[in-house]
JSON list of C-alpha atoms in Angstrom, two decimals:
[
{"chain": "A", "resi": 11, "resn": "UNK", "atom": "CA", "xyz": [39.63, 83.71, 10.60]},
{"chain": "A", "resi": 12, "resn": "UNK", "atom": "CA", "xyz": [43.13, 85.09, 10.07]},
{"chain": "A", "resi": 13, "resn": "UNK", "atom": "CA", "xyz": [46.28, 83.68, 11.59]},
{"chain": "A", "resi": 14, "resn": "UNK", "atom": "CA", "xyz": [49.51, 85.59, 11.98]},
{"chain": "A", "resi": 15, "resn": "UNK", "atom": "CA", "xyz": [51.76, 82.55, 11.99]},
{"chain": "A", "resi": 16, "resn": "UNK", "atom": "CA", "xyz": [54.41, 82.21, 9.29]},
{"chain": "A", "resi": 17, "resn": "UNK", "atom": "CA", "xyz": [53.12, 78.75, 8.37]},
{"chain": "A", "resi": 18, "resn": "UNK", "atom": "CA", "xyz": [50.28, 76.45, 9.33]},
{"chain": "A", "resi": 19, "resn": "UNK", "atom": "CA", "xyz": [52.53, 73.47, 10.13]},
{"chain": "A", "resi": 20, "resn": "UNK", "atom": "CA", "xyz": [50.63, 71.91, 12.99]},
{"chain": "A", "resi": 21, "resn": "UNK", "atom": "CA", "xyz": [49.89, 68.22, 13.48]},
{"chain": "A", "resi": 22, "resn": "UNK", "atom": "CA", "xyz": [50.81, 67.20, 9.97]},
{"chain": "A", "resi": 23, "resn": "UNK", "atom": "CA", "xyz": [54.46, 68.00, 10.69]},
{"chain": "A", "resi": 24, "resn": "UNK", "atom": "CA", "xyz": [56.66, 65.10, 9.65]},
{"chain": "A", "resi": 25, "resn": "UNK", "atom": "CA", "xyz": [54.27, 64.12, 6.88]},
{"chain": "A", "resi": 26, "resn": "UNK", "atom": "CA", "xyz": [54.71, 64.84, 3.19]},
{"chain": "A", "resi": 27, "resn": "UNK", "atom": "CA", "xyz": [51.40, 66.74, 3.02]},
{"chain": "A", "resi": 28, "resn": "UNK", "atom": "CA", "xyz": [52.87, 69.27, 5.44]},
{"chain": "A", "resi": 29, "resn": "UNK", "atom": "CA", "xyz": [54.34, 70.94, 2.34]},
{"chain": "A", "resi": 30, "resn": "UNK", "atom": "CA", "xyz": [50.80, 71.82, 1.25]},
{"chain": "A", "resi": 31, "resn": "UNK", "atom": "CA", "xyz": [50.16, 73.69, 4.49]},
{"chain": "A", "resi": 32, "resn": "UNK", "atom": "CA", "xyz": [53.30, 75.85, 4.29]},
{"chain": "A", "resi": 33, "resn": "UNK", "atom": "CA", "xyz": [51.43, 79.04, 3.42]},
{"chain": "A", "resi": 34, "resn": "UNK", "atom": "CA", "xyz": [51.92, 78.72, -0.35]},
{"chain": "A", "resi": 35, "resn": "UNK", "atom": "CA", "xyz": [48.17, 79.11, -0.93]},
{"chain": "A", "resi": 36, "resn": "UNK", "atom": "CA", "xyz": [47.68, 82.08, 1.35]},
{"chain": "A", "resi": 37, "resn": "UNK", "atom": "CA", "xyz": [45.85, 84.78, -0.57]},
{"chain": "A", "resi": 38, "resn": "UNK", "atom": "CA", "xyz": [44.97, 82.43, -3.44]},
{"chain": "A", "resi": 39, "resn": "UNK", "atom": "CA", "xyz": [41.27, 82.91, -4.20]},
{"chain": "A", "resi": 40, "resn": "UNK", "atom": "CA", "xyz": [41.06, 79.40, -5.66]},
{"chain": "A", "resi": 41, "resn": "UNK", "atom": "CA", "xyz": [41.96, 77.82, -2.32]},
{"chain": "A", "resi": 42, "resn": "UNK", "atom": "CA", "xyz": [40.02, 77.55, 0.91]},
{"chain": "A", "resi": 43, "resn": "UNK", "atom": "CA", "xyz": [42.10, 76.62, 3.93]},
{"chain": "A", "resi": 44, "resn": "UNK", "atom": "CA", "xyz": [40.42, 75.72, 7.20]},
{"chain": "A", "resi": 45, "resn": "UNK", "atom": "CA", "xyz": [42.17, 75.14, 10.50]},
{"chain": "A", "resi": 46, "resn": "UNK", "atom": "CA", "xyz": [40.22, 74.21, 13.62]},
{"chain": "A", "resi": 47, "resn": "UNK", "atom": "CA", "xyz": [41.92, 73.12, 16.82]},
{"chain": "A", "resi": 48, "resn": "UNK", "atom": "CA", "xyz": [41.48, 73.20, 20.55]},
{"chain": "A", "resi": 49, "resn": "UNK", "atom": "CA", "xyz": [38.12, 73.33, 22.30]},
{"chain": "A", "resi": 50, "resn": "UNK", "atom": "CA", "xyz": [36.12, 73.46, 19.06]},
{"chain": "A", "resi": 51, "resn": "UNK", "atom": "CA", "xyz": [37.39, 69.98, 18.18]},
{"chain": "A", "resi": 52, "resn": "UNK", "atom": "CA", "xyz": [36.77, 68.36, 21.59]},
{"chain": "A", "resi": 53, "resn": "UNK", "atom": "CA", "xyz": [33.23, 67.31, 20.59]},
{"chain": "A", "resi": 54, "resn": "UNK", "atom": "CA", "xyz": [34.78, 65.23, 17.80]},
{"chain": "A", "resi": 55, "resn": "UNK", "atom": "CA", "xyz": [37.54, 63.81, 20.04]},
{"chain": "A", "resi": 56, "resn": "UNK", "atom": "CA", "xyz": [40.08, 65.46, 17.75]},
{"chain": "A", "resi": 57, "resn": "UNK", "atom": "CA", "xyz": [42.84, 67.97, 18.37]},
{"chain": "A", "resi": 58, "resn": "UNK", "atom": "CA", "xyz": [43.30, 69.31, 14.85]},
{"chain": "A", "resi": 59, "resn": "UNK", "atom": "CA", "xyz": [41.27, 69.57, 11.67]},
{"chain": "A", "resi": 60, "resn": "UNK", "atom": "CA", "xyz": [43.22, 71.16, 8.82]},
{"chain": "A", "resi": 61, "resn": "UNK", "atom": "CA", "xyz": [41.92, 71.19, 5.27]},
{"chain": "A", "resi": 62, "resn": "UNK", "atom": "CA", "xyz": [42.58, 72.59, 1.83]},
{"chain": "A", "resi": 63, "resn": "UNK", "atom": "CA", "xyz": [40.02, 72.77, -0.96]},
{"chain": "A", "resi": 64, "resn": "UNK", "atom": "CA", "xyz": [41.92, 73.69, -4.11]},
{"chain": "A", "resi": 65, "resn": "UNK", "atom": "CA", "xyz": [39.82, 74.78, -7.10]},
{"chain": "A", "resi": 66, "resn": "UNK", "atom": "CA", "xyz": [42.76, 74.50, -9.49]},
{"chain": "A", "resi": 67, "resn": "UNK", "atom": "CA", "xyz": [43.04, 71.19, -11.35]},
{"chain": "A", "resi": 68, "resn": "UNK", "atom": "CA", "xyz": [46.67, 71.93, -12.20]},
{"chain": "A", "resi": 69, "resn": "UNK", "atom": "CA", "xyz": [47.52, 71.33, -8.52]},
{"chain": "A", "resi": 70, "resn": "UNK", "atom": "CA", "xyz": [45.97, 67.85, -8.40]},
{"chain": "A", "resi": 71, "resn": "UNK", "atom": "CA", "xyz": [49.10, 65.91, -9.40]},
{"chain": "A", "resi": 72, "resn": "UNK", "atom": "CA", "xyz": [51.25, 67.54, -6.72]},
{"chain": "A", "resi": 73, "resn": "UNK", "atom": "CA", "xyz": [48.61, 67.01, -4.01]},
{"chain": "A", "resi": 74, "resn": "UNK", "atom": "CA", "xyz": [48.12, 63.38, -5.07]},
{"chain": "A", "resi": 75, "resn": "UNK", "atom": "CA", "xyz": [51.89, 62.76, -5.07]},
{"chain": "A", "resi": 76, "resn": "UNK", "atom": "CA", "xyz": [52.28, 64.05, -1.51]},
{"chain": "A", "resi": 77, "resn": "UNK", "atom": "CA", "xyz": [49.25, 62.11, -0.26]},
{"chain": "A", "resi": 78, "resn": "UNK", "atom": "CA", "xyz": [50.59, 58.90, -1.83]},
{"chain": "A", "resi": 79, "resn": "UNK", "atom": "CA", "xyz": [53.99, 59.44, -0.20]},
{"chain": "A", "resi": 80, "resn": "UNK", "atom": "CA", "xyz": [52.27, 59.49, 3.20]},
{"chain": "A", "resi": 81, "resn": "UNK", "atom": "CA", "xyz": [49.97, 56.61, 2.22]},
{"chain": "A", "resi": 82, "resn": "UNK", "atom": "CA", "xyz": [52.97, 54.28, 2.13]},
{"chain": "A", "resi": 83, "resn": "UNK", "atom": "CA", "xyz": [53.19, 54.63, 5.94]},
{"chain": "A", "resi": 84, "resn": "UNK", "atom": "CA", "xyz": [49.46, 54.27, 6.66]},
{"chain": "A", "resi": 85, "resn": "UNK", "atom": "CA", "xyz": [48.32, 51.52, 9.01]},
{"chain": "A", "resi": 86, "resn": "UNK", "atom": "CA", "xyz": [44.89, 51.35, 7.35]},
{"chain": "A", "resi": 87, "resn": "UNK", "atom": "CA", "xyz": [43.67, 52.70, 4.06]},
{"chain": "A", "resi": 88, "resn": "UNK", "atom": "CA", "xyz": [40.62, 52.91, 1.84]},
{"chain": "A", "resi": 89, "resn": "UNK", "atom": "CA", "xyz": [41.24, 54.02, -1.74]},
{"chain": "A", "resi": 90, "resn": "UNK", "atom": "CA", "xyz": [39.49, 54.37, -5.07]},
{"chain": "A", "resi": 91, "resn": "UNK", "atom": "CA", "xyz": [41.11, 55.11, -8.41]},
{"chain": "A", "resi": 92, "resn": "UNK", "atom": "CA", "xyz": [39.76, 56.39, -11.69]},
{"chain": "A", "resi": 93, "resn": "UNK", "atom": "CA", "xyz": [42.17, 55.11, -14.30]},
{"chain": "A", "resi": 94, "resn": "UNK", "atom": "CA", "xyz": [45.65, 55.68, -12.89]},
{"chain": "A", "resi": 95, "resn": "UNK", "atom": "CA", "xyz": [44.60, 58.64, -10.73]},
{"chain": "A", "resi": 96, "resn": "UNK", "atom": "CA", "xyz": [43.70, 58.53, -7.07]},
{"chain": "A", "resi": 97, "resn": "UNK", "atom": "CA", "xyz": [40.09, 59.66, -6.72]},
{"chain": "A", "resi": 98, "resn": "UNK", "atom": "CA", "xyz": [39.49, 58.97, -3.03]},
{"chain": "A", "resi": 99, "resn": "UNK", "atom": "CA", "xyz": [41.79, 58.09, -0.16]},
{"chain": "A", "resi": 100, "resn": "UNK", "atom": "CA", "xyz": [41.21, 57.72, 3.55]},
{"chain": "A", "resi": 101, "resn": "UNK", "atom": "CA", "xyz": [44.39, 56.88, 5.48]},
{"chain": "A", "resi": 102, "resn": "UNK", "atom": "CA", "xyz": [44.78, 56.07, 9.16]},
{"chain": "A", "resi": 103, "resn": "UNK", "atom": "CA", "xyz": [48.08, 56.26, 11.01]},
{"chain": "A", "resi": 104, "resn": "UNK", "atom": "CA", "xyz": [48.68, 54.94, 14.50]},
{"chain": "A", "resi": 105, "resn": "UNK", "atom": "CA", "xyz": [50.38, 57.75, 16.31]},
{"chain": "A", "resi": 106, "resn": "UNK", "atom": "CA", "xyz": [52.11, 58.49, 19.57]},
{"chain": "A", "resi": 107, "resn": "UNK", "atom": "CA", "xyz": [51.25, 60.28, 22.80]},
{"chain": "A", "resi": 108, "resn": "UNK", "atom": "CA", "xyz": [51.24, 63.66, 21.05]},
{"chain": "A", "resi": 109, "resn": "UNK", "atom": "CA", "xyz": [49.13, 62.51, 18.08]},
{"chain": "A", "resi": 110, "resn": "UNK", "atom": "CA", "xyz": [47.36, 59.25, 19.09]},
{"chain": "A", "resi": 111, "resn": "UNK", "atom": "CA", "xyz": [45.68, 58.80, 15.71]},
{"chain": "A", "resi": 112, "resn": "UNK", "atom": "CA", "xyz": [46.37, 60.71, 12.52]},
{"chain": "A", "resi": 113, "resn": "UNK", "atom": "CA", "xyz": [44.19, 60.77, 9.42]},
{"chain": "A", "resi": 114, "resn": "UNK", "atom": "CA", "xyz": [44.42, 62.00, 5.85]},
{"chain": "A", "resi": 115, "resn": "UNK", "atom": "CA", "xyz": [41.35, 62.28, 3.67]},
{"chain": "A", "resi": 116, "resn": "UNK", "atom": "CA", "xyz": [41.77, 63.01, -0.05]},
{"chain": "A", "resi": 117, "resn": "UNK", "atom": "CA", "xyz": [39.17, 63.56, -2.76]},
{"chain": "A", "resi": 118, "resn": "UNK", "atom": "CA", "xyz": [39.87, 64.64, -6.32]},
{"chain": "A", "resi": 119, "resn": "UNK", "atom": "CA", "xyz": [36.52, 65.92, -7.56]},
{"chain": "A", "resi": 120, "resn": "UNK", "atom": "CA", "xyz": [38.07, 67.03, -10.86]},
{"chain": "A", "resi": 121, "resn": "UNK", "atom": "CA", "xyz": [38.13, 63.39, -11.99]},
{"chain": "A", "resi": 122, "resn": "UNK", "atom": "CA", "xyz": [34.33, 63.38, -12.04]},
{"chain": "A", "resi": 123, "resn": "UNK", "atom": "CA", "xyz": [33.79, 66.82, -13.54]},
{"chain": "A", "resi": 124, "resn": "UNK", "atom": "CA", "xyz": [34.10, 68.77, -10.29]},
{"chain": "A", "resi": 125, "resn": "UNK", "atom": "CA", "xyz": [36.27, 71.78, -9.67]},
{"chain": "A", "resi": 126, "resn": "UNK", "atom": "CA", "xyz": [38.39, 70.99, -6.64]},
{"chain": "A", "resi": 127, "resn": "UNK", "atom": "CA", "xyz": [40.85, 68.72, -4.94]},
{"chain": "A", "resi": 128, "resn": "UNK", "atom": "CA", "xyz": [40.36, 68.32, -1.19]},
{"chain": "A", "resi": 129, "resn": "UNK", "atom": "CA", "xyz": [42.91, 67.18, 1.36]},
{"chain": "A", "resi": 130, "resn": "UNK", "atom": "CA", "xyz": [42.14, 67.03, 5.08]},
{"chain": "A", "resi": 131, "resn": "UNK", "atom": "CA", "xyz": [44.49, 66.24, 7.94]},
{"chain": "A", "resi": 132, "resn": "UNK", "atom": "CA", "xyz": [43.11, 65.34, 11.38]},
{"chain": "A", "resi": 133, "resn": "UNK", "atom": "CA", "xyz": [44.59, 64.01, 14.58]},
{"chain": "A", "resi": 134, "resn": "UNK", "atom": "CA", "xyz": [43.42, 63.15, 18.05]},
{"chain": "A", "resi": 135, "resn": "UNK", "atom": "CA", "xyz": [41.84, 60.33, 20.01]},
{"chain": "A", "resi": 136, "resn": "UNK", "atom": "CA", "xyz": [38.93, 59.72, 17.61]},
{"chain": "A", "resi": 137, "resn": "UNK", "atom": "CA", "xyz": [38.91, 56.28, 16.06]},
{"chain": "A", "resi": 138, "resn": "UNK", "atom": "CA", "xyz": [38.50, 55.60, 12.35]},
{"chain": "A", "resi": 139, "resn": "UNK", "atom": "CA", "xyz": [34.74, 55.04, 12.65]},
{"chain": "A", "resi": 140, "resn": "UNK", "atom": "CA", "xyz": [34.22, 58.36, 14.46]},
{"chain": "A", "resi": 141, "resn": "UNK", "atom": "CA", "xyz": [36.23, 60.23, 11.83]},
{"chain": "A", "resi": 142, "resn": "UNK", "atom": "CA", "xyz": [34.35, 58.61, 8.93]},
{"chain": "A", "resi": 143, "resn": "UNK", "atom": "CA", "xyz": [31.05, 59.64, 10.54]},
{"chain": "A", "resi": 144, "resn": "UNK", "atom": "CA", "xyz": [32.26, 63.20, 10.90]},
{"chain": "A", "resi": 145, "resn": "UNK", "atom": "CA", "xyz": [33.39, 63.32, 7.26]},
{"chain": "A", "resi": 146, "resn": "UNK", "atom": "CA", "xyz": [30.00, 62.14, 6.02]},
{"chain": "A", "resi": 147, "resn": "UNK", "atom": "CA", "xyz": [28.22, 65.10, 7.64]}
]
């Protein structure tokens, strides 16, 4: 699906990871960007699902840095490190009336021999348990 917007700065606005969704990866064949919002997300009780799967290990440090900046403000977090590097992070942020709950999911598959770094932003009314279930599918 193509979008004609200058950037994809939706719900993650005001967060450090917003820099990742500024259009810098548009046209990059090593990156898959997915944005789903509106009626398609109602079944999950979410408003926005926005993800990047970056098959370029050289981008991992920058993505991790931005995720960790946001992680400082998280109300709940689950993390796993391999050495000094963040392997997995699931961060929950209590929001406001516009974004009741906000979530960041991060997975650096390159640390276990994989080829991509994944970052997902979600927001809506879904609670942490609902979002974790959705991510497992």
